XYZ file of C-alpha atoms in Angstrom:
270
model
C 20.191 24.329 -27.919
C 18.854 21.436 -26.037
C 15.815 21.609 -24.188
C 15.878 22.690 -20.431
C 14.377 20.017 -18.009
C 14.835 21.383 -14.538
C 16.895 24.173 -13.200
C 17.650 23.263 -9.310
C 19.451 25.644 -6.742
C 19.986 25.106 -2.955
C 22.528 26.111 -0.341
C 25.242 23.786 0.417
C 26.957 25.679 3.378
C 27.909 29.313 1.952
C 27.856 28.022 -1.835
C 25.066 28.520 -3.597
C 24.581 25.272 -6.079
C 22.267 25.502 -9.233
C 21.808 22.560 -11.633
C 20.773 22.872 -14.890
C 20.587 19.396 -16.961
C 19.523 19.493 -20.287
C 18.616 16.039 -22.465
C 18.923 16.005 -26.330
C 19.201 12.847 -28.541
C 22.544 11.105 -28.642
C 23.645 13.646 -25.140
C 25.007 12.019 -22.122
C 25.071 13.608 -18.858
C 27.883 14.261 -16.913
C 28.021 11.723 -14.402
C 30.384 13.562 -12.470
C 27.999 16.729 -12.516
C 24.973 14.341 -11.554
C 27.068 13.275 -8.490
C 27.999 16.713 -7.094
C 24.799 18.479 -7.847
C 22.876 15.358 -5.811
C 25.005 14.921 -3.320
C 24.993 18.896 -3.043
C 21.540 18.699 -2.348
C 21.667 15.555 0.174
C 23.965 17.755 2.186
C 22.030 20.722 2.418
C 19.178 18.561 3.087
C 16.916 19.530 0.167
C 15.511 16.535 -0.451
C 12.825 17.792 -3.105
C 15.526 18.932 -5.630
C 17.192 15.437 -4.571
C 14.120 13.413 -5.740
C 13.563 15.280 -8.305
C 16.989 14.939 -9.744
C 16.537 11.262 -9.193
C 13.545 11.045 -11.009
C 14.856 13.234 -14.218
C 17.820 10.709 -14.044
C 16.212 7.574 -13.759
C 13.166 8.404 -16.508
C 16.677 8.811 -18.874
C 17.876 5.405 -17.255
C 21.270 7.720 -16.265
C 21.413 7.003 -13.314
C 24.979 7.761 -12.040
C 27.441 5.645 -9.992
C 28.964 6.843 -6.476
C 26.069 8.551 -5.308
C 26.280 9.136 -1.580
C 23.715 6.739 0.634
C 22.474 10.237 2.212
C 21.272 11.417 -0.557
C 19.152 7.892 -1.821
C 17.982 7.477 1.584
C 16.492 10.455 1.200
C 14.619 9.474 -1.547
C 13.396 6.192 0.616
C 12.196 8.702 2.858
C 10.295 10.993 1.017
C 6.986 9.614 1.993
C 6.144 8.503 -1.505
C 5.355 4.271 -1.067
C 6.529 3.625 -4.646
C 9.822 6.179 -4.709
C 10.361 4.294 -1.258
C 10.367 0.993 -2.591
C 12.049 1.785 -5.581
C 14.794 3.681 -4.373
C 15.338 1.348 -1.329
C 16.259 -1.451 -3.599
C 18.931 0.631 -5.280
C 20.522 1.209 -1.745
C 20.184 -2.838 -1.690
C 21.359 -3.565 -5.298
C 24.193 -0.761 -4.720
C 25.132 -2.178 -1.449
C 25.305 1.486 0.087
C 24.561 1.997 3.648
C 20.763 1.776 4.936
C 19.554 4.030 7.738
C 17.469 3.236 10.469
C 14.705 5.113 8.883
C 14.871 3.939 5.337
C 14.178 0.463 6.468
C 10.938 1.571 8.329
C 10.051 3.898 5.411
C 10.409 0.846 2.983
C 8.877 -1.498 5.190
C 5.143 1.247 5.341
C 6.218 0.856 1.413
C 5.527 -2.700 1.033
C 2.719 -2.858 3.920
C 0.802 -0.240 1.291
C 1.318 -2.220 -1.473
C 0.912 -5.470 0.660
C 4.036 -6.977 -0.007
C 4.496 -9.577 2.933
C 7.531 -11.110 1.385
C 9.731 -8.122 0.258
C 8.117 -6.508 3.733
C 9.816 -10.155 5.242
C 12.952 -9.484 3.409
C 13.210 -5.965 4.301
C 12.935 -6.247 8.353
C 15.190 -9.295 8.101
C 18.030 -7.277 6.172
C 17.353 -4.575 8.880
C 17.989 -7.448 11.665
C 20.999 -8.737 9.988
C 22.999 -5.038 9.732
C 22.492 -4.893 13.420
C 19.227 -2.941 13.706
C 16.980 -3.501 16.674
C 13.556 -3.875 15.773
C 11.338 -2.146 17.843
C 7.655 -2.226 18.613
C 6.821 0.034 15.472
C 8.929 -2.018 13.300
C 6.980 -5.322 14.276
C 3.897 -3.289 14.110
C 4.542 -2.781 10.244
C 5.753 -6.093 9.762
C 2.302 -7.584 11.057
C 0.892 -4.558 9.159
C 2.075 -5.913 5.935
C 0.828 -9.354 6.319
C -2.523 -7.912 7.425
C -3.029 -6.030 4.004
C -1.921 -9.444 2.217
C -4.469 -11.542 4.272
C -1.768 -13.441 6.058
C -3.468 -13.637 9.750
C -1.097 -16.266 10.456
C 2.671 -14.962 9.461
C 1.329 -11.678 11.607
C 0.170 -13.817 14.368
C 3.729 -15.650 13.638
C 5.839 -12.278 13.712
C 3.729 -11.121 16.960
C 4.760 -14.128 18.936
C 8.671 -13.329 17.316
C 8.526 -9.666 19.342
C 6.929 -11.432 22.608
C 9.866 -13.672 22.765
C 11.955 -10.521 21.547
C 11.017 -9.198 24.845
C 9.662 -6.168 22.793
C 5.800 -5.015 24.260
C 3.158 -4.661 21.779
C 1.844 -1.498 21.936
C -1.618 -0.441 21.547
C -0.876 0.405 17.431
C 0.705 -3.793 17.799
C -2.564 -4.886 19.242
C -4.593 -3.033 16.873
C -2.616 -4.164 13.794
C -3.050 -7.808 14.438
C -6.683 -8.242 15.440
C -6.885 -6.321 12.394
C -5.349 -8.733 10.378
C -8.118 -11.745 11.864
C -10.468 -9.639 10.822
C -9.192 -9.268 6.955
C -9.947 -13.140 7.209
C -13.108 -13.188 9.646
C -11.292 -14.831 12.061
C -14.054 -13.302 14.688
C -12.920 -15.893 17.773
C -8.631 -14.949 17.313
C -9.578 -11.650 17.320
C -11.762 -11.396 20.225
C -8.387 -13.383 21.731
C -6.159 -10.724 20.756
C -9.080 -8.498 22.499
C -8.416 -10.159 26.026
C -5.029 -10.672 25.605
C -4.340 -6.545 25.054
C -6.896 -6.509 28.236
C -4.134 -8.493 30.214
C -1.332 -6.749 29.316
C -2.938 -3.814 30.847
C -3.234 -1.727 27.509
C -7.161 0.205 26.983
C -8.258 -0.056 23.972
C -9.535 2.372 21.671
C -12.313 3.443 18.985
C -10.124 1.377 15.975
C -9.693 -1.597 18.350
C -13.595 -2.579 19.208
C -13.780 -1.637 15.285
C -11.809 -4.010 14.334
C -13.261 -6.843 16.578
C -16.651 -5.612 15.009
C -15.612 -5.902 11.390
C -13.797 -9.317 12.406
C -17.546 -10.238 13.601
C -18.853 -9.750 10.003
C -16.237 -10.933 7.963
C -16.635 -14.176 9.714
C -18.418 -17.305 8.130
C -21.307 -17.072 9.586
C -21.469 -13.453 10.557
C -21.316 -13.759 14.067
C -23.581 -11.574 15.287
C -23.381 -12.547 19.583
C -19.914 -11.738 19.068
C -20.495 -7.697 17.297
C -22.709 -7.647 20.205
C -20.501 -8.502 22.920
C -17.561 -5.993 21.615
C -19.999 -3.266 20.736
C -21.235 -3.854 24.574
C -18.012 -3.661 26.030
C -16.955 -0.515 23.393
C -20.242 1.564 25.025
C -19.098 0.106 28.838
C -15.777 1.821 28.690
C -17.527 4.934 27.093
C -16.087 4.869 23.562
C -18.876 5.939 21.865
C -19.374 4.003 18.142
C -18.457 6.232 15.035
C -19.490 6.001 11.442
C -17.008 3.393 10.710
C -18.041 1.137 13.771
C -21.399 1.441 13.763
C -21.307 0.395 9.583
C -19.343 -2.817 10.698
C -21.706 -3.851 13.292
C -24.571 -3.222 10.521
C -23.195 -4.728 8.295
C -22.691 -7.785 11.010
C -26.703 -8.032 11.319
C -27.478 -7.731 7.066
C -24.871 -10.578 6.959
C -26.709 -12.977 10.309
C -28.769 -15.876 8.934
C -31.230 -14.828 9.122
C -30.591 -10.957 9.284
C -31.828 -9.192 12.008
C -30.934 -5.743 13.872
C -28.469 -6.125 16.806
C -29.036 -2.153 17.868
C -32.015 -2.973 20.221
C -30.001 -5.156 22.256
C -26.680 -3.247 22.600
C -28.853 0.153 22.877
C -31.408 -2.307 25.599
C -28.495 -3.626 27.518
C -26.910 -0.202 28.533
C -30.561 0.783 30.113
C-alpha cells in the first residue's frame, strides 16, 4: 500500500470532506480529486488544510489545473512571505483573479525580502485591474524600496500618492524617513520630519528613531542633528527607548571625534 502523506477533513456546508492522498513511485494523483478536495477547503474557508494541500502538491510538482482563485489566494494570504510570493505568481502565471488582499499580502512579501522591482510590478498590476491604491498600499510600496536602499524610488512613489491625492499617514511618514536613514540621508529625513509636522500629523517613538538612526548612518555622523531630534522627541514628551537611545549612541561613537551628546540633550531640558 502506498504511504499515507496527509489525511485532511473540513466542513464544506453539511458535507463532511476528508482527503487522503497517498504518493508511491510511478502514481499520479487524481487531478480531479486535487481540485474538489482544495476547492472544498477554500469554500469552507480552511485555509490550513488548503496550504497544506498546496504544499504536498507542489513538493510532487502536481500541481493541478482549474483550481479556483479562492482557494490560491488563500495561500497568498496565509501570512507566510515566501508561500505569499510564491503562490501569488501562480495566480499571475495562471491568469486567475487577484483579490484586493492578495496584492497587499504579496506586496509585505517582497518588502520582506526587499524586492523593489517585483514589489514595483506587483502594485502596478494591482493599478492596472482597477484597484485603488490606498495609503497602506503606498506605505508598502515605499516600504519595499526602503529595505532595498532605494531612498529615491520611495521618495519617487511618495510624491506619486501626493499627486494621487492619497494622505500619507503617520505609518507613510515613518516608512520613508526610514528609508533616508537606510542611506544616512540625515538632512531628507529631518525634511520628511517637518514636512509630517505640516501636514498636521504627531509623530511618534519610531519616527524621532528613525531621524536619530538617519543622524548616524550619515557620512559624517551628524551629531547636531541626533541632538536636535532627540531634543524635540523629549519636548513633546516621548520619552527615548532602548532602540532610540542606541541610535543616538551610536551617533556620538561614530562623531569625529566621538564625544557624548547625553549631557546636552539631558542639559537642555533643565
Amino acid at each position: 500500500m502506498p504511504p499515507r502523506l496527509h489525511q485532511h477533513t473540513c466542513l464544506c456546508g453539511d458535507t463532511v470532506v476528508t482527503w487522503l492522498f497517498v504518493g508511491h513511485p510511478g502514481l499520479e494523483p487524481d487531478a480531479l480529486q486535487c481540485v474538489t478536495a482544495i476547492n472544498a477547503y477554500a469554500a469552507s474557508s480552511n485555509r490550513r488544510s488548503v496550504i497544506d494541500l498546496f504544499e504536498v502538491l507542489d513538493d510532487l510538482d502536481a500541481i493541478p489545473e482549474n483550481l479556483s482563485a479562492a482557494a490560491v489566494n488563500m495561500c497568498v494570504q496565509s501570512g507566510d512571505s515566501i508561500a505569499a510570493s510564491k503562490w501569488f505568481k501562480y495566480l499571475v502565471k495562471k491568469d486567475l483573479n487577484i483579490e484586493k488582499k492578495s496584492y497587499e499580502a504579496a506586496l509585505k512579501a517582497y518588502a520582506q525580502g526587499a524586492d523593489n522591482v517585483a514589489a514595483t510590478e506587483c502594485f502596478d498590476r494591482m493599478v492596472a485591474s482597477g484597484i485603488k491604491p490606498t495609503a497602506v498600499t503606498y506605505s508598502v510600496l515605499i516600504n519595499a524600496h526602503a529595505q532595498s536602499g532605494d531612498s529615491v524610488a520611495a521618495s519617487e512613489q511618495f510624491a506619486c500618492m501626493i499627486r494621487a491625492g492619497i494622505a500619507p499617514s503617520v505609518v507613510t511618514y515613518n516608512t520613508l524617513i526610514n528609508a533616508h536613514a537606510q542611506s544616512g540621508d540625515s538632512k531628507t529625513a529631518m525634511a520628511v520630519f517637518e514636512q509630517m509636522l505640516d501636514a498636521g500629523l504627531t509623530p511618534d517613538r519610531r519616527t524621532y528613531t528613525s531621524v536619530i538612526k538617519a543622524c548616524a548612518k550619515s557620512e559624517p555622523a551628524d551629531l547636531a542633528l541626533a541632538c536636535e531630534a532627540a531634543d524635540k522627541m523629549m519636548s513633546a514628551k516621548v520619552s527615548l527607548d532602548v532602540y532610540s537611545l542606541t541610535e543616538l549612541l551610536r551617533c556620538c561613537a561614530r562623531a569625529n571625534p566621538p564625544r557624548c551628546a547625553w549631557a546636552s540633550v539631558v542639559n537642555s531640558k533643565r
